[in-house]
């Protein structure tokens, strides 16, 4: 019984000062909150999904250079640039794979005296080789065709059905 009643909490001078250092002023909290609130209100003016009924300062008009593009310097713009860089790298990697496994042939439509050669590969052979590199071969092929780096017949290539479709490396 004597141990509980006799034990006293001894507070040193250092312990007494410690909580005072952790106290944050109400004025500082209020200023931080007000700053965040003002920034958020300004952001909401530009947010098309906001229920803010005030007139937006950023008017989106068709035909302008920035129409349909993210705000300059935004995280969305950064992500888009990173994605574009990544896809470009994959397209170049695909072209290198075609170069390495493809066979040189005379360019279709070239005259008999022409020595123009292009590298071609069948889709099935490319698919078997490229499956260990990436699982997005058809999408990358479509992107490369859009950039006029490769050419093939048809809108879409299907494994098995289009294995004999010839893919031509143009550049």
PDB file of N, CA, C and O in Angstrom, residues 68-117:
ATOM      1  N   UNK A  68      -7.843  21.461 -74.902  1.00  0.00           N
ATOM      2  CA  UNK A  68      -7.697  20.023 -74.756  1.00  0.00           C
ATOM      3  C   UNK A  68      -6.366  19.595 -74.188  1.00  0.00           C
ATOM      4  O   UNK A  68      -6.025  18.413 -74.219  1.00  0.00           O
ATOM      5  N   UNK A  69      -5.600  20.524 -73.664  1.00  0.00           N
ATOM      6  CA  UNK A  69      -4.296  20.209 -73.089  1.00  0.00           C
ATOM      7  C   UNK A  69      -4.317  20.549 -71.604  1.00  0.00           C
ATOM      8  O   UNK A  69      -5.021  21.458 -71.179  1.00  0.00           O
ATOM      9  N   UNK A  70      -3.516  19.832 -70.809  1.00  0.00           N
ATOM     10  CA  UNK A  70      -3.479  20.139 -69.371  1.00  0.00           C
ATOM     11  C   UNK A  70      -2.795  21.477 -69.111  1.00  0.00           C
ATOM     12  O   UNK A  70      -2.083  21.999 -69.964  1.00  0.00           O
ATOM     13  N   UNK A  71      -3.037  22.006 -67.929  1.00  0.00           N
ATOM     14  CA  UNK A  71      -2.422  23.271 -67.547  1.00  0.00           C
ATOM     15  C   UNK A  71      -0.907  23.143 -67.586  1.00  0.00           C
ATOM     16  O   UNK A  71      -0.353  22.122 -67.158  1.00  0.00           O
ATOM     17  N   UNK A  72      -0.268  24.150 -68.104  1.00  0.00           N
ATOM     18  CA  UNK A  72       1.186  24.125 -68.230  1.00  0.00           C
ATOM     19  C   UNK A  72       1.823  24.068 -66.848  1.00  0.00           C
ATOM     20  O   UNK A  72       1.445  24.798 -65.940  1.00  0.00           O
ATOM     21  N   UNK A  73       2.768  23.141 -66.697  1.00  0.00           N
ATOM     22  CA  UNK A  73       3.462  22.977 -65.425  1.00  0.00           C
ATOM     23  C   UNK A  73       2.737  22.067 -64.446  1.00  0.00           C
ATOM     24  O   UNK A  73       3.233  21.822 -63.355  1.00  0.00           O
ATOM     25  N   UNK A  74       1.572  21.539 -64.841  1.00  0.00           N
ATOM     26  CA  UNK A  74       0.812  20.691 -63.924  1.00  0.00           C
ATOM     27  C   UNK A  74       1.375  19.268 -63.904  1.00  0.00           C
ATOM     28  O   UNK A  74       2.138  18.863 -64.780  1.00  0.00           O
ATOM     29  N   UNK A  75       0.966  18.522 -62.915  1.00  0.00           N
ATOM     30  CA  UNK A  75       1.379  17.129 -62.792  1.00  0.00           C
ATOM     31  C   UNK A  75       0.831  16.303 -63.956  1.00  0.00           C
ATOM     32  O   UNK A  75       1.500  15.394 -64.452  1.00  0.00           O
ATOM     33  N   UNK A  76      -0.350  16.643 -64.427  1.00  0.00           N
ATOM     34  CA  UNK A  76      -0.939  15.944 -65.569  1.00  0.00           C
ATOM     35  C   UNK A  76      -0.088  16.138 -66.817  1.00  0.00           C
ATOM     36  O   UNK A  76       0.149  15.192 -67.566  1.00  0.00           O
ATOM     37  N   UNK A  77       0.387  17.354 -67.027  1.00  0.00           N
ATOM     38  CA  UNK A  77       1.259  17.610 -68.179  1.00  0.00           C
ATOM     39  C   UNK A  77       2.543  16.793 -68.058  1.00  0.00           C
ATOM     40  O   UNK A  77       3.006  16.197 -69.024  1.00  0.00           O
ATOM     41  N   UNK A  78       3.114  16.728 -66.873  1.00  0.00           N
ATOM     42  CA  UNK A  78       4.346  15.957 -66.645  1.00  0.00           C
ATOM     43  C   UNK A  78       4.120  14.473 -66.944  1.00  0.00           C
ATOM     44  O   UNK A  78       4.936  13.827 -67.571  1.00  0.00           O
ATOM     45  N   UNK A  79       2.990  13.935 -66.466  1.00  0.00           N
ATOM     46  CA  UNK A  79       2.673  12.520 -66.718  1.00  0.00           C
ATOM     47  C   UNK A  79       2.530  12.256 -68.212  1.00  0.00           C
ATOM     48  O   UNK A  79       2.971  11.232 -68.714  1.00  0.00           O
ATOM     49  N   UNK A  80       1.888  13.167 -68.922  1.00  0.00           N
ATOM     50  CA  UNK A  80       1.717  13.012 -70.368  1.00  0.00           C
ATOM     51  C   UNK A  80       3.043  12.993 -71.100  1.00  0.00           C
ATOM     52  O   UNK A  80       3.261  12.177 -71.999  1.00  0.00           O
ATOM     53  N   UNK A  81       3.944  13.882 -70.714  1.00  0.00           N
ATOM     54  CA  UNK A  81       5.266  13.915 -71.339  1.00  0.00           C
ATOM     55  C   UNK A  81       6.049  12.648 -71.037  1.00  0.00           C
ATOM     56  O   UNK A  81       6.731  12.108 -71.909  1.00  0.00           O
ATOM     57  N   UNK A  82       5.953  12.173 -69.800  1.00  0.00           N
ATOM     58  CA  UNK A  82       6.640  10.932 -69.434  1.00  0.00           C
ATOM     59  C   UNK A  82       6.094   9.747 -70.228  1.00  0.00           C
ATOM     60  O   UNK A  82       6.856   8.891 -70.689  1.00  0.00           O
ATOM     61  N   UNK A  83       4.775   9.692 -70.397  1.00  0.00           N
ATOM     62  CA  UNK A  83       4.159   8.601 -71.163  1.00  0.00           C
ATOM     63  C   UNK A  83       4.592   8.654 -72.623  1.00  0.00           C
ATOM     64  O   UNK A  83       4.903   7.623 -73.227  1.00  0.00           O
ATOM     65  N   UNK A  84       4.636   9.855 -73.183  1.00  0.00           N
ATOM     66  CA  UNK A  84       5.066  10.012 -74.575  1.00  0.00           C
ATOM     67  C   UNK A  84       6.509   9.534 -74.753  1.00  0.00           C
ATOM     68  O   UNK A  84       6.833   8.834 -75.719  1.00  0.00           O
ATOM     69  N   UNK A  85       7.370   9.880 -73.835  1.00  0.00           N
ATOM     70  CA  UNK A  85       8.768   9.445 -73.884  1.00  0.00           C
ATOM     71  C   UNK A  85       8.870   7.927 -73.793  1.00  0.00           C
ATOM     72  O   UNK A  85       9.623   7.296 -74.537  1.00  0.00           O
ATOM     73  N   UNK A  86       8.086   7.337 -72.900  1.00  0.00           N
ATOM     74  CA  UNK A  86       8.102   5.885 -72.723  1.00  0.00           C
ATOM     75  C   UNK A  86       7.640   5.161 -73.988  1.00  0.00           C
ATOM     76  O   UNK A  86       8.274   4.205 -74.437  1.00  0.00           O
ATOM     77  N   UNK A  87       6.553   5.623 -74.589  1.00  0.00           N
ATOM     78  CA  UNK A  87       6.033   4.999 -75.810  1.00  0.00           C
ATOM     79  C   UNK A  87       7.013   5.161 -76.958  1.00  0.00           C
ATOM     80  O   UNK A  87       7.243   4.227 -77.733  1.00  0.00           O
ATOM     81  N   UNK A  88       7.627   6.326 -77.080  1.00  0.00           N
ATOM     82  CA  UNK A  88       8.619   6.545 -78.147  1.00  0.00           C
ATOM     83  C   UNK A  88       9.785   5.572 -78.006  1.00  0.00           C
ATOM     84  O   UNK A  88      10.274   5.027 -78.998  1.00  0.00           O
ATOM     85  N   UNK A  89      10.205   5.335 -76.778  1.00  0.00           N
ATOM     86  CA  UNK A  89      11.284   4.386 -76.524  1.00  0.00           C
ATOM     87  C   UNK A  89      10.860   2.975 -76.947  1.00  0.00           C
ATOM     88  O   UNK A  89      11.642   2.237 -77.544  1.00  0.00           O
ATOM     89  N   UNK A  90       9.619   2.601 -76.654  1.00  0.00           N
ATOM     90  CA  UNK A  90       9.132   1.274 -77.025  1.00  0.00           C
ATOM     91  C   UNK A  90       9.009   1.126 -78.540  1.00  0.00           C
ATOM     92  O   UNK A  90       9.274   0.052 -79.081  1.00  0.00           O
ATOM     93  N   UNK A  91       8.609   2.184 -79.246  1.00  0.00           N
ATOM     94  CA  UNK A  91       8.522   2.134 -80.707  1.00  0.00           C
ATOM     95  C   UNK A  91       9.911   1.932 -81.305  1.00  0.00           C
ATOM     96  O   UNK A  91      10.088   1.114 -82.218  1.00  0.00           O
ATOM     97  N   UNK A  92      10.905   2.643 -80.794  1.00  0.00           N
ATOM     98  CA  UNK A  92      12.276   2.473 -81.288  1.00  0.00           C
ATOM     99  C   UNK A  92      12.799   1.064 -80.998  1.00  0.00           C
ATOM    100  O   UNK A  92      13.480   0.461 -81.835  1.00  0.00           O
ATOM    101  N   UNK A  93      12.445   0.528 -79.838  1.00  0.00           N
ATOM    102  CA  UNK A  93      12.846  -0.837 -79.489  1.00  0.00           C
ATOM    103  C   UNK A  93      12.211  -1.852 -80.443  1.00  0.00           C
ATOM    104  O   UNK A  93      12.852  -2.813 -80.855  1.00  0.00           O
ATOM    105  N   UNK A  94      10.959  -1.607 -80.825  1.00  0.00           N
ATOM    106  CA  UNK A  94      10.278  -2.473 -81.791  1.00  0.00           C
ATOM    107  C   UNK A  94      10.988  -2.426 -83.142  1.00  0.00           C
ATOM    108  O   UNK A  94      11.211  -3.471 -83.768  1.00  0.00           O
ATOM    109  N   UNK A  95      11.352  -1.242 -83.601  1.00  0.00           N
ATOM    110  CA  UNK A  95      12.057  -1.108 -84.880  1.00  0.00           C
ATOM    111  C   UNK A  95      13.382  -1.863 -84.849  1.00  0.00           C
ATOM    112  O   UNK A  95      13.763  -2.510 -85.837  1.00  0.00           O
ATOM    113  N   UNK A  96      14.085  -1.800 -83.738  1.00  0.00           N
ATOM    114  CA  UNK A  96      15.345  -2.536 -83.604  1.00  0.00           C
ATOM    115  C   UNK A  96      15.097  -4.046 -83.638  1.00  0.00           C
ATOM    116  O   UNK A  96      15.873  -4.798 -84.230  1.00  0.00           O
ATOM    117  N   UNK A  97      14.014  -4.504 -83.031  1.00  0.00           N
ATOM    118  CA  UNK A  97      13.685  -5.931 -83.047  1.00  0.00           C
ATOM    119  C   UNK A  97      13.374  -6.379 -84.474  1.00  0.00           C
ATOM    120  O   UNK A  97      13.810  -7.460 -84.898  1.00  0.00           O
ATOM    121  N   UNK A  98      12.641  -5.576 -85.224  1.00  0.00           N
ATOM    122  CA  UNK A  98      12.333  -5.903 -86.626  1.00  0.00           C
ATOM    123  C   UNK A  98      13.621  -5.947 -87.434  1.00  0.00           C
ATOM    124  O   UNK A  98      13.825  -6.853 -88.246  1.00  0.00           O
ATOM    125  N   UNK A  99      14.515  -4.982 -87.199  1.00  0.00           N
ATOM    126  CA  UNK A  99      15.801  -4.951 -87.901  1.00  0.00           C
ATOM    127  C   UNK A  99      16.616  -6.213 -87.622  1.00  0.00           C
ATOM    128  O   UNK A  99      17.272  -6.750 -88.496  1.00  0.00           O
ATOM    129  N   UNK A 100      16.577  -6.681 -86.380  1.00  0.00           N
ATOM    130  CA  UNK A 100      17.412  -7.817 -85.995  1.00  0.00           C
ATOM    131  C   UNK A 100      16.877  -9.154 -86.516  1.00  0.00           C
ATOM    132  O   UNK A 100      17.668 -10.030 -86.859  1.00  0.00           O
ATOM    133  N   UNK A 101      15.558  -9.324 -86.573  1.00  0.00           N
ATOM    134  CA  UNK A 101      15.025 -10.626 -87.007  1.00  0.00           C
ATOM    135  C   UNK A 101      14.457 -10.601 -88.422  1.00  0.00           C
ATOM    136  O   UNK A 101      14.163 -11.647 -88.979  1.00  0.00           O
ATOM    137  N   UNK A 102      14.301  -9.400 -88.998  1.00  0.00           N
ATOM    138  CA  UNK A 102      13.709  -9.273 -90.332  1.00  0.00           C
ATOM    139  C   UNK A 102      14.661  -9.677 -91.435  1.00  0.00           C
ATOM    140  O   UNK A 102      15.864  -9.891 -91.224  1.00  0.00           O
ATOM    141  N   UNK A 103      14.098  -9.781 -92.624  1.00  0.00           N
ATOM    142  CA  UNK A 103      14.871 -10.158 -93.806  1.00  0.00           C
ATOM    143  C   UNK A 103      14.824  -9.013 -94.805  1.00  0.00           C
ATOM    144  O   UNK A 103      13.763  -8.460 -95.072  1.00  0.00           O
ATOM    145  N   UNK A 104      15.985  -8.659 -95.397  1.00  0.00           N
ATOM    146  CA  UNK A 104      15.984  -7.595 -96.405  1.00  0.00           C
ATOM    147  C   UNK A 104      15.321  -8.093 -97.695  1.00  0.00           C
ATOM    148  O   UNK A 104      15.572  -9.212 -98.133  1.00  0.00           O
ATOM    149  N   UNK A 105      14.453  -7.262 -98.239  1.00  0.00           N
ATOM    150  CA  UNK A 105      13.780  -7.574 -99.512  1.00  0.00           C
ATOM    151  C   UNK A 105      13.781  -6.332-100.365  1.00  0.00           C
ATOM    152  O   UNK A 105      13.951  -5.219 -99.872  1.00  0.00           O
ATOM    153  N   UNK A 106      13.519  -6.523-101.659  1.00  0.00           N
ATOM    154  CA  UNK A 106      13.411  -5.374-102.552  1.00  0.00           C
ATOM    155  C   UNK A 106      12.112  -4.658-102.240  1.00  0.00           C
ATOM    156  O   UNK A 106      11.075  -5.275-102.014  1.00  0.00           O
ATOM    157  N   UNK A 107      12.185  -3.345-102.256  1.00  0.00           N
ATOM    158  CA  UNK A 107      11.021  -2.528-101.923  1.00  0.00           C
ATOM    159  C   UNK A 107       9.931  -2.743-102.959  1.00  0.00           C
ATOM    160  O   UNK A 107      10.179  -2.727-104.162  1.00  0.00           O
ATOM    161  N   UNK A 108       8.709  -2.962-102.506  1.00  0.00           N
ATOM    162  CA  UNK A 108       7.576  -3.162-103.407  1.00  0.00           C
ATOM    163  C   UNK A 108       7.327  -1.894-104.204  1.00  0.00           C
ATOM    164  O   UNK A 108       7.352  -0.795-103.660  1.00  0.00           O
ATOM    165  N   UNK A 109       7.113  -2.026-105.508  1.00  0.00           N
ATOM    166  CA  UNK A 109       6.839  -0.886-106.360  1.00  0.00           C
ATOM    167  C   UNK A 109       8.098  -0.222-106.877  1.00  0.00           C
ATOM    168  O   UNK A 109       8.031   0.716-107.657  1.00  0.00           O
ATOM    169  N   UNK A 110       9.263  -0.701-106.456  1.00  0.00           N
ATOM    170  CA  UNK A 110      10.517  -0.124-106.952  1.00  0.00           C
ATOM    171  C   UNK A 110      10.811  -0.707-108.325  1.00  0.00           C
ATOM    172  O   UNK A 110      10.501  -1.853-108.607  1.00  0.00           O
ATOM    173  N   UNK A 111      11.400   0.081-109.193  1.00  0.00           N
ATOM    174  CA  UNK A 111      11.715  -0.361-110.554  1.00  0.00           C
ATOM    175  C   UNK A 111      12.743  -1.481-110.544  1.00  0.00           C
ATOM    176  O   UNK A 111      13.400  -1.749-109.542  1.00  0.00           O
ATOM    177  N   UNK A 112      12.911  -2.149-111.681  1.00  0.00           N
ATOM    178  CA  UNK A 112      13.826  -3.285-111.755  1.00  0.00           C
ATOM    179  C   UNK A 112      15.279  -2.865-111.559  1.00  0.00           C
ATOM    180  O   UNK A 112      16.096  -3.641-111.085  1.00  0.00           O
ATOM    181  N   UNK A 113      15.626  -1.642-111.887  1.00  0.00           N
ATOM    182  CA  UNK A 113      16.995  -1.164-111.735  1.00  0.00           C
ATOM    183  C   UNK A 113      17.269  -0.614-110.346  1.00  0.00           C
ATOM    184  O   UNK A 113      18.397  -0.286-110.012  1.00  0.00           O
ATOM    185  N   UNK A 114      16.257  -0.527-109.532  1.00  0.00           N
ATOM    186  CA  UNK A 114      16.407   0.068-108.210  1.00  0.00           C
ATOM    187  C   UNK A 114      16.969  -0.963-107.229  1.00  0.00           C
ATOM    188  O   UNK A 114      16.606  -2.126-107.254  1.00  0.00           O
ATOM    189  N   UNK A 115      17.840  -0.530-106.371  1.00  0.00           N
ATOM    190  CA  UNK A 115      18.413  -1.396-105.351  1.00  0.00           C
ATOM    191  C   UNK A 115      17.857  -1.082-103.970  1.00  0.00           C
ATOM    192  O   UNK A 115      18.492  -1.391-102.977  1.00  0.00           O
ATOM    193  N   UNK A 116      16.682  -0.455-103.912  1.00  0.00           N
ATOM    194  CA  UNK A 116      16.096  -0.097-102.626  1.00  0.00           C
ATOM    195  C   UNK A 116      15.655  -1.355-101.898  1.00  0.00           C
ATOM    196  O   UNK A 116      14.908  -2.163-102.429  1.00  0.00           O
ATOM    197  N   UNK A 117      16.144  -1.521-100.692  1.00  0.00           N
ATOM    198  CA  UNK A 117      15.801  -2.680 -99.875  1.00  0.00           C
ATOM    199  C   UNK A 117      15.068  -2.210 -98.625  1.00  0.00           C
ATOM    200  O   UNK A 117      15.338  -1.134 -98.097  1.00  0.00           O
TER     201      UNK A 117
END
